[in-house]
C-alpha positions as semicolon CSV with decimal commas, in nm:
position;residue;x (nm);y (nm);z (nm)
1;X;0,164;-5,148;1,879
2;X;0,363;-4,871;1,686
3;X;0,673;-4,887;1,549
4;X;0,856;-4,625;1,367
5;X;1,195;-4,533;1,141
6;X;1,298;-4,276;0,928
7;X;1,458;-4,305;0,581
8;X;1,831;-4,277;0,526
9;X;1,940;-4,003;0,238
10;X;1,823;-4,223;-0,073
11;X;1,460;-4,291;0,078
12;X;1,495;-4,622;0,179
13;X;1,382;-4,771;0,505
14;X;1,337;-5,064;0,692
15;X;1,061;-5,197;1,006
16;X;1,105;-5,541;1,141
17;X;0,852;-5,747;1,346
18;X;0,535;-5,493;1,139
19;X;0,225;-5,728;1,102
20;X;0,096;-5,831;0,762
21;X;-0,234;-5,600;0,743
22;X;-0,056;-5,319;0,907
23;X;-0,070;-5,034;0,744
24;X;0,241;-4,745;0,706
25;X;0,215;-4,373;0,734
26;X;0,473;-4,176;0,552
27;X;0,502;-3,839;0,689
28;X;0,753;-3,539;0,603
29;X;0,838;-3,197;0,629
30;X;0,841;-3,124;0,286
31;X;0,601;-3,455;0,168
32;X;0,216;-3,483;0,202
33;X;0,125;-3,823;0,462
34;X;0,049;-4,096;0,258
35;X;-0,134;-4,418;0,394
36;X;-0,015;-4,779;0,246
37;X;-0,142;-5,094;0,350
38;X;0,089;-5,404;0,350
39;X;-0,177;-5,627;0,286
40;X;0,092;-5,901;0,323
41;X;0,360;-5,727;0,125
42;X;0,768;-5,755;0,215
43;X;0,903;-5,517;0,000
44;X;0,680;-5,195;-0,077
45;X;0,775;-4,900;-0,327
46;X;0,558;-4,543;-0,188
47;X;0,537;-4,242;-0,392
48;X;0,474;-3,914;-0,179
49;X;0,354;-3,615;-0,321
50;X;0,567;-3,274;-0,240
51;X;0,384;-3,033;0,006
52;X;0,313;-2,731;-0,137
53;X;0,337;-2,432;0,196
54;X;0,152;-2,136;0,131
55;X;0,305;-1,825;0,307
56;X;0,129;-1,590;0,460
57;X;0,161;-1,247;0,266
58;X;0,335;-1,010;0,522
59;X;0,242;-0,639;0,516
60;X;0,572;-0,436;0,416
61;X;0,580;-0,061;0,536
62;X;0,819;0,172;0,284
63;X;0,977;0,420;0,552
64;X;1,173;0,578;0,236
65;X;1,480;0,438;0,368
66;X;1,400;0,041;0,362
67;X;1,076;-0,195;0,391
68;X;1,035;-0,362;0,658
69;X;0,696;-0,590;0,789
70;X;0,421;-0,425;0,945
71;X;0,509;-0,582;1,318
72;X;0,844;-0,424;1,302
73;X;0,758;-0,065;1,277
74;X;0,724;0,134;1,610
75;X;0,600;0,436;1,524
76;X;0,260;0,564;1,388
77;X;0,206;0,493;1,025
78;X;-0,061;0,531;0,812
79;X;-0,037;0,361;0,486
80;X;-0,270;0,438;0,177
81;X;-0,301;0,177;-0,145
82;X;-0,337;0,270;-0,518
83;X;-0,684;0,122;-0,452
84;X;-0,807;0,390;-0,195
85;X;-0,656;0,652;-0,368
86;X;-0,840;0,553;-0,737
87;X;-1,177;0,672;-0,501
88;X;-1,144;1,006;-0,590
89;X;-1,085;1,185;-0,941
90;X;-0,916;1,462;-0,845
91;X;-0,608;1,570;-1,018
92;X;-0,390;1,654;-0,775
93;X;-0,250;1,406;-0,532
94;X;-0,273;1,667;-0,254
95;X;-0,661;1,651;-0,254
96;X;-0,705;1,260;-0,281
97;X;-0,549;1,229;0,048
98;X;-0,740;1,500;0,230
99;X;-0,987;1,283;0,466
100;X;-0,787;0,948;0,410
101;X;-0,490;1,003;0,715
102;X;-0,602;1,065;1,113
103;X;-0,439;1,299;1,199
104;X;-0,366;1,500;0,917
105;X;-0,539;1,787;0,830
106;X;-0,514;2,088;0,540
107;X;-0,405;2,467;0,668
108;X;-0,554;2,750;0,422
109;X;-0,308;2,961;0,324
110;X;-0,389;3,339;0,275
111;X;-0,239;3,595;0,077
112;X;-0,080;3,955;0,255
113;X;-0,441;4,074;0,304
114;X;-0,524;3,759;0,511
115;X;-0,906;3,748;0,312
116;X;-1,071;3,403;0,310
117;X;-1,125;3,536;-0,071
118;X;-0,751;3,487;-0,182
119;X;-0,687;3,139;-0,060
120;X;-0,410;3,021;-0,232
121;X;-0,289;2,700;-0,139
122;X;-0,348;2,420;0,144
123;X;-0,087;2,305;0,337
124;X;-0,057;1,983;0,544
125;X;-0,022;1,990;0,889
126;X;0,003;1,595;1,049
127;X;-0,045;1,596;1,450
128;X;0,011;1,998;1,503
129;X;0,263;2,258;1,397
130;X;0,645;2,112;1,487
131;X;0,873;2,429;1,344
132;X;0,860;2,778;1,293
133;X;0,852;2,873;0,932
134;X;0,793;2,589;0,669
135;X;0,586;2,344;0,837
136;X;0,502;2,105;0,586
137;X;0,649;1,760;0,613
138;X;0,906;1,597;0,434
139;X;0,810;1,481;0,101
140;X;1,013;1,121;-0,012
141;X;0,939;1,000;-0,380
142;X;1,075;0,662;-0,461
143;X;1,396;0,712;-0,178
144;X;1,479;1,080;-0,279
145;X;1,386;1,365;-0,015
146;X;1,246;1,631;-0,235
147;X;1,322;1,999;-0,157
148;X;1,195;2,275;-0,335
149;X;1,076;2,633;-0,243
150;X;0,963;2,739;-0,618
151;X;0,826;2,397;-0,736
152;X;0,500;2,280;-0,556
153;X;0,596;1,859;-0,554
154;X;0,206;1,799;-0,569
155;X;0,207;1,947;-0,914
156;X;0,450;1,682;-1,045
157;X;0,366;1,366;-0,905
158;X;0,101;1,195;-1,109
159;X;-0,132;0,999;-0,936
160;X;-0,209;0,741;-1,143
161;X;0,164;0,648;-1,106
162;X;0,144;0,637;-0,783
163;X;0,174;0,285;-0,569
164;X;0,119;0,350;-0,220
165;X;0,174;0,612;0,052
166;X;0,293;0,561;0,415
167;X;0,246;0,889;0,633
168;X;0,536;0,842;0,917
169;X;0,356;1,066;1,198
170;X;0,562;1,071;1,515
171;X;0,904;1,094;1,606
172;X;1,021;0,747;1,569
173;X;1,079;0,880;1,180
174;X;1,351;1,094;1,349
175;X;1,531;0,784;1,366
176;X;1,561;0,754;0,975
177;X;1,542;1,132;0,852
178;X;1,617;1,317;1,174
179;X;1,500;1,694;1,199
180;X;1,340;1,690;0,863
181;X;1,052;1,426;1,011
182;X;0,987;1,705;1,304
183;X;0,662;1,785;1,056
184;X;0,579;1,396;0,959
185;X;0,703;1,231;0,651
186;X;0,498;1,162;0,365
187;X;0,702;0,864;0,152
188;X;0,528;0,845;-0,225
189;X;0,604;0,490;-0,387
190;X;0,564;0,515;-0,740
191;X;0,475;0,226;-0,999
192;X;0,698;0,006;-1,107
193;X;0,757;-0,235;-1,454
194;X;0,761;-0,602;-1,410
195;X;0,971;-0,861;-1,614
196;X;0,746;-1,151;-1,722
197;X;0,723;-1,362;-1,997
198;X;0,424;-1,326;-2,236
199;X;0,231;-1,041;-2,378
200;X;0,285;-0,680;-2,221
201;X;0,027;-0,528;-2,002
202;X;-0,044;-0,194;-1,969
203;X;-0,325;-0,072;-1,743
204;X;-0,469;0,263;-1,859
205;X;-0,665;0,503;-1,681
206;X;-0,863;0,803;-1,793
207;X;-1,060;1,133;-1,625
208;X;-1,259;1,358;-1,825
209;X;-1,463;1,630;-1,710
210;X;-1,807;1,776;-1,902
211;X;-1,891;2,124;-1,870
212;X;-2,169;2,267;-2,140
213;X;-2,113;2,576;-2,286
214;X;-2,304;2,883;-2,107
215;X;-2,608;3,004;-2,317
216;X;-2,566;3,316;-2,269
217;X;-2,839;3,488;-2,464
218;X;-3,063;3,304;-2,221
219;X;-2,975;3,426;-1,836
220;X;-3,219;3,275;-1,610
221;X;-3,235;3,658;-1,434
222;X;-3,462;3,639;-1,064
223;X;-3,784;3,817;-1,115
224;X;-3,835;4,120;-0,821
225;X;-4,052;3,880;-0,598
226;X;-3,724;3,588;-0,635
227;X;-3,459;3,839;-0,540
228;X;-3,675;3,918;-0,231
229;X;-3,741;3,609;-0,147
230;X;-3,345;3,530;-0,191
């Protein structure tokens, strides 16, 4: 036989009819179930421990206009941590994503002459050419669209300061930026300072590169039979 109550707002509760040896589970929402046995006892006093719920963490996606969780976004997204990007040591932010985004790839760009010799800079093309002229996809640091036909943004964007990236691919990012997403959108999330009590922590990073100094009294020059064989 069962029987069952509930407390009233100051915790207190009362059974009638309960056998001696029964024993009472106390069960909550917020409360971990306890077990108490009567053991022949009228009047009992049960201390519950608080349950302690452990959320789930939810995967946000920065569209450059808001955050919103993963499951909410209907477009195509790609979204790159500080993590993935620490894999490579390039300087430039440009590079350390080549490889990292499906469907994103780098254009050459050639000078007048059109020679593979005067390369000057890669562009990013994500799922095909949308426009004529500029095709290169909207750029969006920390909320701000940023526009500029002298300045390459690549040069002034420090990776190491850099968060995350979400690439917006299709045209559901229409629906935020309109005609500017017709190339893709590529929203940069910089770091961020946290308030917290203690000692300040500062995480530091640092690239160096090694080149010896040529030697050049001593040319390793290709004897006749090398250069033929070259």
């Amino acid at each position: 036989k069962y029987l069952g109550t509930s407390t009233n707002s100051s915790g207190f509760f009362q059974l009638k009819g309960v056998d001696e040896e029964a024993t009472l589970v106390i069960s909550g929402v917020s409360i971990e179930t306890t077990e108490f046995r009567l053991r022949g006892s009228s009047t009992v006093l049960i201390r519950a421990s608080r349950k302690i719920v452990e959320s789930e963490e939810v995967e946000v996606i920065h569209t450059g206009y808001q955050r919103i969780p993963q499951e909410r976004v209907t477009g195509a997204f790609t979204q790159i941590s500080a993590q993935t990007l620490e894999r490579s040591n390039s300087f430039n932010l440009k590079d350390r994503l080549e490889g990292l985004v499906p469907g994103m790839y780098f254009e050459p760009q050639f000078d007048e002459d059109q020679s593979p010799n005067a390369e000057r800079s890669r562009s990013i093309v994500i799922r095909g050419v949308g426009t004529f002229g500029n095709n290169n996809p909207l750029i969006v640091v920390d909320g701000a669209p940023f526009y500029s036909e002298v300045i390459d943004p690549w040069t002034l964007i420090n990776p190491a300061d850099v968060e995350s990236i979400t690439v917006l691919k299709d045209a559901a990012a229409a629906s935020i930026w309109g005609s500017q997403a017709a190339n893709g959108v590529i929203v940069i999330n910089t770091k961020k300072g946290s308030v917290r009590k203690g000692a300040p922590m500062i995480d530091v990073s640092l690239d160096y590169l090694v080149q010896p100094a040529p030697n050049l009294s001593n040319i390793p020059w290709a004897s006749s039979k090398e250069a033929v064989e070259i």
